[in-house]
Every structure is written in C-alpha cells, then in structure tokens.
XYZ file of C-alpha atoms in Angstrom:
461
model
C -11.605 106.720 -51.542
C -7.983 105.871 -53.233
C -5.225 103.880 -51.528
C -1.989 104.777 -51.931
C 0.619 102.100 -51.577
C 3.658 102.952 -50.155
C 5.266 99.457 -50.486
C 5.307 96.219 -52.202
C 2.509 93.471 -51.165
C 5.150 91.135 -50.048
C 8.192 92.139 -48.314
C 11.427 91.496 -49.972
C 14.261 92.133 -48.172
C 18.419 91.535 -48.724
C 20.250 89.551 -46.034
C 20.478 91.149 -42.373
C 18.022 93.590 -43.204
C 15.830 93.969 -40.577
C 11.644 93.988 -40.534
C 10.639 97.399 -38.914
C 7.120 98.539 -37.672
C 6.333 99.716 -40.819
C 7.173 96.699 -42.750
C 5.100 94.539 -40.310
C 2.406 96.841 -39.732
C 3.148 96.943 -36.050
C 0.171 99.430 -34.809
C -1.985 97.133 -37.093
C -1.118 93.931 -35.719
C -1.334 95.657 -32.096
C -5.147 96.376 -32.704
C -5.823 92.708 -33.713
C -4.121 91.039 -31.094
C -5.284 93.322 -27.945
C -9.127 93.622 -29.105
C -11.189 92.089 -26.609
C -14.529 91.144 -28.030
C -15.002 87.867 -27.374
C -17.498 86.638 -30.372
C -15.736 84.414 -31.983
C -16.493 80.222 -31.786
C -13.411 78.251 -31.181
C -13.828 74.714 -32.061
C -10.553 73.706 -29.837
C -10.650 73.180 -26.448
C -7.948 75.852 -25.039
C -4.579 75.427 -24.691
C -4.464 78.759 -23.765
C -6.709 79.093 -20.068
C -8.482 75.542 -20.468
C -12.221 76.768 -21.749
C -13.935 73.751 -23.124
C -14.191 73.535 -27.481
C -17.154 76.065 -28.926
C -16.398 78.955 -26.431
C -16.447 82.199 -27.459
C -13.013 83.808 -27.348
C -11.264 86.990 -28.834
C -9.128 87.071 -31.753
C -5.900 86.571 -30.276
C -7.074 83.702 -27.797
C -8.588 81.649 -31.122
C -5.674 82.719 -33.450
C -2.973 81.401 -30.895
C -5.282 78.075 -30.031
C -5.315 77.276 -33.787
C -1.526 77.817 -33.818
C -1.108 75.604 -30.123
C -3.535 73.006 -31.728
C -1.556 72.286 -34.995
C 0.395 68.443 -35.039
C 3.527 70.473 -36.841
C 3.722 72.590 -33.624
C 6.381 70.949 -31.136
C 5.787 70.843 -27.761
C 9.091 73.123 -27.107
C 6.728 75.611 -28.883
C 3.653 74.787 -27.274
C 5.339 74.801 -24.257
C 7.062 78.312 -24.857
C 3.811 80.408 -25.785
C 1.910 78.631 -22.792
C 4.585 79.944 -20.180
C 5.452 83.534 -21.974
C 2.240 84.842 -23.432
C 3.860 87.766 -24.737
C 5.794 85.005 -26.912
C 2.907 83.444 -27.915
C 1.592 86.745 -29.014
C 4.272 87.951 -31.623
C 4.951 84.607 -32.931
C 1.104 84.812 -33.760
C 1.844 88.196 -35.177
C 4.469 86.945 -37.386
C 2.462 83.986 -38.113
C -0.534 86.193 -39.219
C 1.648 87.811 -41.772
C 3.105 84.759 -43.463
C -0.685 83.310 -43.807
C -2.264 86.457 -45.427
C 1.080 86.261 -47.478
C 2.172 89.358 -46.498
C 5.875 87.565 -45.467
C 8.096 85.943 -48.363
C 8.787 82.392 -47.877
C 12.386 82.575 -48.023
C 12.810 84.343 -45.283
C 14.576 83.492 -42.000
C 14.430 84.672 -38.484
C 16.434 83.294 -36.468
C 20.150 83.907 -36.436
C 21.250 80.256 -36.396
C 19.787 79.640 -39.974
C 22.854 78.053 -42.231
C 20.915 77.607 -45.495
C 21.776 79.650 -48.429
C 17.952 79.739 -50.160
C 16.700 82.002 -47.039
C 17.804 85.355 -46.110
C 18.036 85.599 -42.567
C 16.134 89.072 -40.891
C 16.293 90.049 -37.402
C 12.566 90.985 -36.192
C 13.314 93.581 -33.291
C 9.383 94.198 -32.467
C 8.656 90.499 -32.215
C 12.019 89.219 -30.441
C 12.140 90.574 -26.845
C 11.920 87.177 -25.396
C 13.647 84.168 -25.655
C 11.516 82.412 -27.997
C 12.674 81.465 -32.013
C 10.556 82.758 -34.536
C 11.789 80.173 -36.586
C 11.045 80.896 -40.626
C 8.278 81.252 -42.641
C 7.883 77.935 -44.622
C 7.918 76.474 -41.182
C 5.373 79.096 -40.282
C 2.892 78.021 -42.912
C 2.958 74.453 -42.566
C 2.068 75.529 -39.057
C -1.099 76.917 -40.136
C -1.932 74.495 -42.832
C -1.445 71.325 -40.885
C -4.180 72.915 -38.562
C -7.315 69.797 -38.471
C -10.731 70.954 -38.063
C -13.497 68.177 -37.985
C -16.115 69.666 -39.950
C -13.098 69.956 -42.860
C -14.167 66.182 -42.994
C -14.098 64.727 -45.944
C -13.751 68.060 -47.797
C -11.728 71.236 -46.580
C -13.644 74.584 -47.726
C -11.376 76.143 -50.168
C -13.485 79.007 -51.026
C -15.571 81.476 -49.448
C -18.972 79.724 -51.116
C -17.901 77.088 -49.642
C -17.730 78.845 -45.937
C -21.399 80.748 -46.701
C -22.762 77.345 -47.894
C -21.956 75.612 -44.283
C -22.978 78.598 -42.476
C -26.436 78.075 -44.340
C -26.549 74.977 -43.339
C -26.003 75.121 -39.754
C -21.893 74.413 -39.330
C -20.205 77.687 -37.750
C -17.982 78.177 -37.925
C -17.309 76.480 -41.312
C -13.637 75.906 -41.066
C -10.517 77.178 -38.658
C -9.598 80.363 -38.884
C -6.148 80.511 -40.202
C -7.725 78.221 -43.559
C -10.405 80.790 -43.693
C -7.316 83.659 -43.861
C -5.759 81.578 -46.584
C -9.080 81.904 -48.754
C -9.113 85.612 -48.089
C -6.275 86.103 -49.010
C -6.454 83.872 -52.451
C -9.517 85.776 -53.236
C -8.060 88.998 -52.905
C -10.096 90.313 -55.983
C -13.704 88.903 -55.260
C -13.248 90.685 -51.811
C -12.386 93.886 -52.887
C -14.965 94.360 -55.413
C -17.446 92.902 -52.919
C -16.461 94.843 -49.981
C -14.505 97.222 -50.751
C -15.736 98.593 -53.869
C -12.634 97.495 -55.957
C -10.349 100.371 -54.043
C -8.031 98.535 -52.027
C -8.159 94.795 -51.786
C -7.565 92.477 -48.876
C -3.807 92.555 -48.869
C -3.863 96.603 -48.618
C -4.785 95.840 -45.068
C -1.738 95.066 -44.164
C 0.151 97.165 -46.456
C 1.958 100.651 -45.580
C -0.964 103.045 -46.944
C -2.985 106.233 -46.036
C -5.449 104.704 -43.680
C -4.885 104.030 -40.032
C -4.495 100.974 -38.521
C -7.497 101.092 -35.811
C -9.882 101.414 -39.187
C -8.134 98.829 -41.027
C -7.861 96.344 -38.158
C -11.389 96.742 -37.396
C -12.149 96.090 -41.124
C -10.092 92.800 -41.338
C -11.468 91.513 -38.074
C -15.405 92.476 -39.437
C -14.304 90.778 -42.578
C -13.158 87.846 -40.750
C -16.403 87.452 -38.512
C -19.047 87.916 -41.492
C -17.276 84.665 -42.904
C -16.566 83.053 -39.800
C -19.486 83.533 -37.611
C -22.297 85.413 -39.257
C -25.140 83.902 -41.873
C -26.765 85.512 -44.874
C -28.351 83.961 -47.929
C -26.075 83.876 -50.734
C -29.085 86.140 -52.915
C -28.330 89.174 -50.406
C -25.833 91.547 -49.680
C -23.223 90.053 -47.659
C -21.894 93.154 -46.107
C -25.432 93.486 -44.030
C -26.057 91.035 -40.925
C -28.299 87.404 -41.405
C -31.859 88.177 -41.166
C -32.974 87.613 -37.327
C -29.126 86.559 -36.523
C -26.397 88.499 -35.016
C -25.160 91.603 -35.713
C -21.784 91.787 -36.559
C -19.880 93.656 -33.837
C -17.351 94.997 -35.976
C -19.473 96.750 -38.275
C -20.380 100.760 -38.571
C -21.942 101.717 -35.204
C -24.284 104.017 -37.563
C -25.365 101.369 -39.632
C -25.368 97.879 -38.734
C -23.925 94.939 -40.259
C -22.675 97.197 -42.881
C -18.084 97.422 -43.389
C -16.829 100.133 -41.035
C -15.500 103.315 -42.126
C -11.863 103.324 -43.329
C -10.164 106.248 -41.765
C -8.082 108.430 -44.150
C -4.463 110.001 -43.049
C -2.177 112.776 -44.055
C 1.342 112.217 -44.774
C 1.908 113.915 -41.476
C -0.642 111.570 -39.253
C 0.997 108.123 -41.575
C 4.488 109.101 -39.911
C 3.483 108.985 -36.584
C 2.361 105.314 -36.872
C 4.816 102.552 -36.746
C 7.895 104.100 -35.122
C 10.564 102.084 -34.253
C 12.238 102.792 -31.064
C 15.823 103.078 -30.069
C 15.993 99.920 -27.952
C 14.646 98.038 -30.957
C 17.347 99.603 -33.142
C 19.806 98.646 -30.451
C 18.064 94.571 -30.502
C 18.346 95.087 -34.403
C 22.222 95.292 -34.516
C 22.714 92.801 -31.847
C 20.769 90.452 -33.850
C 22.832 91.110 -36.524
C 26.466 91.235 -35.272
C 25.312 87.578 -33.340
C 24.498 85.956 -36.962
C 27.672 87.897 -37.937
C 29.887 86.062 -35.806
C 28.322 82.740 -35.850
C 29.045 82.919 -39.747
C 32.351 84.084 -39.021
C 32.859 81.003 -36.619
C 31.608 78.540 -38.671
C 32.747 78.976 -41.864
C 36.266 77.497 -41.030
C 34.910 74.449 -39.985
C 32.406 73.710 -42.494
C 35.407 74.394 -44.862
C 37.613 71.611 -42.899
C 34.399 69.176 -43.363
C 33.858 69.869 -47.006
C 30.766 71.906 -47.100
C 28.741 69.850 -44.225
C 26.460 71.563 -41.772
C 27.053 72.122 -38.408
C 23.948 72.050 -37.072
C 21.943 68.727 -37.392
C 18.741 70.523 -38.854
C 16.866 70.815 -41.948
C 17.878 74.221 -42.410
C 21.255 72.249 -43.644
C 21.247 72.326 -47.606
C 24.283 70.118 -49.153
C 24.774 70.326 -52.675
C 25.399 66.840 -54.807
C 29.089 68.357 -55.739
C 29.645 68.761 -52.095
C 28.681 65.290 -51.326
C 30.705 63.818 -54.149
C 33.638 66.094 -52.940
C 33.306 65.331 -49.472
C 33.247 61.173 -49.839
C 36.092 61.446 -52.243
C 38.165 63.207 -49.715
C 37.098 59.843 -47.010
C 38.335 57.741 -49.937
C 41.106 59.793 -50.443
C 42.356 59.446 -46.724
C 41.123 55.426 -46.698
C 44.055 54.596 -49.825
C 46.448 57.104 -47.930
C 46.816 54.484 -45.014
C 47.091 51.667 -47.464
C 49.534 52.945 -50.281
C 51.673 55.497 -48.770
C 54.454 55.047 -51.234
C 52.101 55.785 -54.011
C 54.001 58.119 -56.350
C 51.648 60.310 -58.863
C 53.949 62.764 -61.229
C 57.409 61.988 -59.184
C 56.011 62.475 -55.847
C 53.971 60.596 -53.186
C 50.421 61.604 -52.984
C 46.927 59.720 -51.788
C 45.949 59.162 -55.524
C 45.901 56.072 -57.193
C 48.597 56.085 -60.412
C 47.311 58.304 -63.020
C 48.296 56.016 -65.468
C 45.677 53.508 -64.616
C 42.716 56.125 -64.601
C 43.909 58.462 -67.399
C 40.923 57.395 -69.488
C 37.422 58.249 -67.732
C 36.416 55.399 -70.285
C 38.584 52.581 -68.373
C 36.643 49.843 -67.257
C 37.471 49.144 -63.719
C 38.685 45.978 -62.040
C 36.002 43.662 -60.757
C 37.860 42.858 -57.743
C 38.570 46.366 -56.943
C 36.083 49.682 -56.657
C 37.023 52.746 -58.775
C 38.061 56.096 -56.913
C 34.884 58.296 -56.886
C 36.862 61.238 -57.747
C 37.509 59.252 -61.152
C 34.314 58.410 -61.497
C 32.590 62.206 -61.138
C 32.731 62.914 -64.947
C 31.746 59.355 -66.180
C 28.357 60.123 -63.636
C 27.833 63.025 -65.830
C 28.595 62.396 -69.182
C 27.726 58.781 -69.129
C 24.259 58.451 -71.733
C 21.283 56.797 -69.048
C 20.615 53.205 -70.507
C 17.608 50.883 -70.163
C 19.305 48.138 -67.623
C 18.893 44.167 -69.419
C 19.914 41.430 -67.488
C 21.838 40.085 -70.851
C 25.434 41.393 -70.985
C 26.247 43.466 -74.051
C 28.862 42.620 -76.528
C 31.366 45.219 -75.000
C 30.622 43.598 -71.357
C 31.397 39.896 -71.958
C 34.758 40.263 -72.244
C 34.699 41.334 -68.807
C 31.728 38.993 -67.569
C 33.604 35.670 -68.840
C 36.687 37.075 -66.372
C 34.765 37.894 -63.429
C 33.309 33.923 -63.889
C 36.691 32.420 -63.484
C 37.359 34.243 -60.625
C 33.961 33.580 -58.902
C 33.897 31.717 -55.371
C 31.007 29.558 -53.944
C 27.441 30.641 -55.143
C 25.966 33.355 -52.820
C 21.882 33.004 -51.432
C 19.737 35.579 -52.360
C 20.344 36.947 -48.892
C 23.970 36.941 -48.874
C 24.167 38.836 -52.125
C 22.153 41.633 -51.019
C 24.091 42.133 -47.691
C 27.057 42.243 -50.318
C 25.950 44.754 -52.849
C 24.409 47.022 -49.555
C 28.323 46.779 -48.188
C 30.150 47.363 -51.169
C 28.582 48.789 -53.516
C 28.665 52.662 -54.390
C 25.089 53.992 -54.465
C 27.068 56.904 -56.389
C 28.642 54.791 -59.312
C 27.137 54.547 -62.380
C 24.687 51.590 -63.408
C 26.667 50.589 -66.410
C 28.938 49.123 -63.509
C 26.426 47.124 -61.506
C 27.495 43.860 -63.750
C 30.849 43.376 -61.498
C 30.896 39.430 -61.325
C 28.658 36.497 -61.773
C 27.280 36.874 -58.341
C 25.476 40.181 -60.162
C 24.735 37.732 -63.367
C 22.789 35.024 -61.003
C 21.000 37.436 -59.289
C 19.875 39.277 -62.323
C 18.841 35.671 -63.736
C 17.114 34.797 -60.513
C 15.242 37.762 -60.578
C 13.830 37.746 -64.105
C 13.061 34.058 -63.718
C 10.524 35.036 -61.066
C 9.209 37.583 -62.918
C 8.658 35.426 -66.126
C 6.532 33.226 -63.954
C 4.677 35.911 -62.868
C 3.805 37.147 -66.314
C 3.279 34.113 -67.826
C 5.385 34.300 -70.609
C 8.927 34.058 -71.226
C 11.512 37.698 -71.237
C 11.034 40.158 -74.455
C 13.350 39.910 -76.618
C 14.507 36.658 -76.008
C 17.875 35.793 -74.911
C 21.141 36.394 -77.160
C-alpha cells in the first residue's frame, strides 16, 4: 500500500489564514472524539461526570480528563469545558493536534493575540462557542504539565519503557497525552513496526488517500496496544497478550492484529473534509475582528512607545523599545524642570548638547546622565571584570566625589539608595558614583576576605 501526501507534516500557515477541515483533519478528529468504546483506564477521577480514578472511559472522556486534570489548566478553562461540552471537545481536538505535532508552535488562535513571533489563524470548525482556543505553546504545556503517579520517580519516555510497566503489572504505564508525545517522537520505530515502513504515525493525521474511519481506528488501536494491552517484548506486538484482552480496535477477521487501512480515489478524498458556508462566513468574521482590533490599537501602542495593551504574556517588548520608551519619561521629567532649555537656538526637553557631545563624557556624580545619551555607550562600551580598586582614569573623579560626601550611610541605607537612584540600565563602569559606592565595595570585600581566609588577589594598589 503507498501513501500519498498531499500536504506538509506540520501546518505552516501566513497570518489570517485560516485552518480548514482538511488542514485539521476534521472527519478524522470526528471519529476519535465520538467513538464510544469505553476500554480505556483513566487514572483521574473525572472531572468530566464524577466516575471514581481507574474507570474505564472512551477516548474523548480520558483525553479531556487528562486536559481538565493538568495544574497549567485555569479554572476559567476548567470551568468552560465542564459547562459547554462541545467546548471541551474541540479544544481537545485542537489540543490533540499540537501534541502529535501536527500544529506549529507559533501559531495563534485567538484574535486578541498582540505578539509578533505568532501568526494568528482563525479555526472556524473548532470556534462555534464562546470559548478561546488560546495558542499552541500554551497548548503543550497543557499536556506536558499533566502528573501521573506511577511517572514517579521516572516519566516513561519511550515505548520500552510503557511495554516494560505493562509487564510488570502498572496499566496503564503513563497518561495518555505523554504516551502521544512518544508516538509521535518515534515516528520511525512505529512505522516499520506497524505499519510496514509505508506511512508512519504522523500520516495519520495528514491529508492522504486513506479515509479517516480506517485511520482513526488505526491511531486509537495503536494507542490501546500501548496503553492498555500486554505482550512480551520477544513477540509480535501487533497480536493481543497471551490469555489477556483482545484489543477492540483491531481487524474483526483477525484479532489483535492493526486494522485494515482503507484506500480512496481522488474522487472519494474530496468528499471528506468540506468546509461549509457558515464556517467560511465565521472565517472572515474572525478575521475582519483581529483586523480591526489591530487597526484600533496600533495608535495607541504608538502614543505609549511600543507597550502592550493587554496585560498578558502574549506582550513581547523589545530592549530598544524599553530604552526608547523610559527616555521619553525622562524626557518629559527635565521638560518640567528646565523649560528654558535652548538646544540649537530653540527650546527643547534636551539637556545642552554641548555637555553630552562626547558619548565618552564622564557624568556628574551628583547628577544622573540622560538615558538617551547613554544608549550607545551601553553598546559599544567593552564588558569589564568589576574591582573594588578604582582605576587610574577613575580617581580623578573618586577623590571629587570624597569631598563632596555627607555623613557615612549603614549598609541598609545605601542599598535603599542605589535601589532609588540608580539606573538598572546604565552601564557598570558608572556604579563608582561617590564614596558611599567606595565603602560599600570595601565593606563587602572585607567580609568576603574573612570568609576565604586570606586577604583580596592582587593586593591593593
């Protein structure tokens, strides 16, 4: 049997470009989620309908417990896919996708998203309720901050390592959504084990020319030979554990054995996966909404200096924005205080250009230098190994700052001062302002000399 693969492994999509049936497998996913064998062990007491931990649930029902039953799930979450199962449903669909790696990890689906290292795409199949989607890094630490206590001390990070606990006695031998993550990093070994090296484990939920009942049924067998079933590691794994049970997904005509993988025409593969018109219509509504919140907020982030709106950590600021944006806050600060400041002929907020012409300038002790003057010595400046010992280009500078000095500062009192005044910005060549700075230094290496032992290397000038 070949596959033919229609698409990439992972999707990877421009900006506003939606994900449609066929890029999320829709009639796949559909199978998964509405089979209703209930063989599989849930070690989690249920979120879902309150069944005790160990019962036997279907797919869906232990997929969404894992998801409810993860500490990086919120309650707002919890709380959503307890009240709207349908919610809890295609965020498990989604979720599915990003943890057989099917989804890219910059991707975005929800319309409020403001960083620029995602691409934000509207999910029409998956968003007829209310519910966020949120993105897929979020998804995945979802599914890997899932605890199981037989993980305990060591997580199973292979499948030996699942068939070695279900040898001895622990089923199932982790959750499911690690188990997926092993699948899914040994693509290879479970193709040329069960699927004769002709599609591997991502082609499952790839566009190709097999239909999704077949496939479905074939990840969910898959899934319960590693899961539930046993078999010594010296025998073929595709056939059930001697005297155990028969795995229910396998070929009615033989079994225990992988079912049959049902081959399409070009013809049949169309008629899968069809996205209808209301789901076009959701698409573009999606789309024009995270169209006009961009339009809306990109004057005011503009005003602010490149801050986020929303207090989230979707908000990326760069370090030039930062240094742009407390410069401007200086900037306004000095306006207030020298008004009459005249830079070129005219008044302006800037300090006289004549005093900060030369990025080499050594500033006043007494006085903090503008950070705008500052950028290029933080980034030219060569990095220096700190010594409490003023340099011969510094003492000119140390002997006036110890003429000026008033009443020796406490340990305490100097650190509330440096935390007040100083700018964690400025560069460390700076941080010898005064003899304040000098006695603490001193103080400092005095206590660690006595805790060495010995006196400072090298030794004092």
């Amino acid at each position: 049997m070949s596959s033919r693969r229609q698409s990439p492994k992972i999707l990877k999509k421009s900006d506003n470009a939606p994900l449609t049936r066929v890029d999320l497998q829709y009639d796949l996913l559909t199978s998964l989620f509405s089979d209703t064998n209930e063989v599989f062990t849930d070690p989690f007491p249920s979120q879902i309908d309150a069944r005790p931990a160990r019962s036997r649930v279907t797919f869906r029902n232990l997929y969404v417990n894992a998801i409810m039953n993860s500490p990086k799930a919120s309650k707002l979450l919890k709380d959503k896919m307890s009240d709207t199962p349908v919610f809890a449903t295609h965020f498990a669909m989604l979720s599915l996708l990003t943890n057989v790696g099917r989804i890219n990890t910059t991707m975005s689906f929800f319309p409020e998203m403001k960083t620029t290292i995602r691409t934000y795409h509207p999910v029409p199949a998956l968003q007829r309720t209310s519910g966020s989607l949120q993105d897929a890094p979020r998804l995945k630490s979802i599914l890997k901050a899932v605890v199981y206590d037989r993980d305990n001390p060591k997580i199973a990070t292979t499948l030996r390592d699942c068939r070695s606990r279900i040898e001895t006695g622990i089923s199932p031998p982790t959750h499911i959504a690690n188990l997926i993550f092993i699948l899914a990093n040994e693509t290879v070994s479970v193709s040329k084990l069960h699927f004769s090296g002709e599609i591997d484990f991502l082609d499952l939920f790839t566009s190709i020319n097999l239909s999704s009942d077949s496939r479905a049924r074939a990840f969910l067998w898959l899934v319960y030979n590693y899961y539930e079933a046993a078999f010594p590691m010296s025998e073929n794994p595709e056939s059930g554990p001697a005297g155990g049970n028969i795995n229910p997904f396998s070929n009615p005509s033989r079994p225990g054995e992988r079912p049959l993988l049902h081959q399409l025409t070009d013809a049949e593969v169309a008629l899968e996966n069809v996205d209808p018109d209301d789901e076009k219509e959701i698409s573009e509504k999606l789309i024009a909404q995270r169209m006009q919140l961009l339009a809306s907020q990109s004057p005011k982030d503009h005003s602010k200096g490149g801050k986020s709106l929303i207090k989230d950590d979707e908000s990326v600021i760069s370090i030039e924005s930062a240094i742009k944006t407390k410069g401007k806050r200086r900037s306004a600060a000095a306006t207030g205080k020298n008004k009459n400041v005249t830079i070129n002929g005219s008044e302006g907020d800037q300090p006289s250009p004549s005093r900060f012409a030369d990025v080499q300038y050594r500033p006043s002790h007494y006085q903090s230098t503008p950070l705008q003057t500052r950028q290029p010595r933080l980034i030219a400046a060569p990095i220096h190994r700190f010594s409490p010992y003023a340099r011969s280009h510094e003492r000119h500078w140390v002997n006036v700052a110890r003429t000026r000095t008033g009443p020796p500062r406490t340990l305490l009192e100097h650190a509330w001062h440096v935390v007040a005044r100083s700018d964690p910005l400025a560069d460390s060549e700076d941080e010898m302002e005064d003899e304040h700075c000098r006695n603490d230094y001193v103080q400092r290496l005095n206590i660690v000399c006595r805790l060495r032992g010995k006196s400072p290397t090298p030794e004092p000038e």
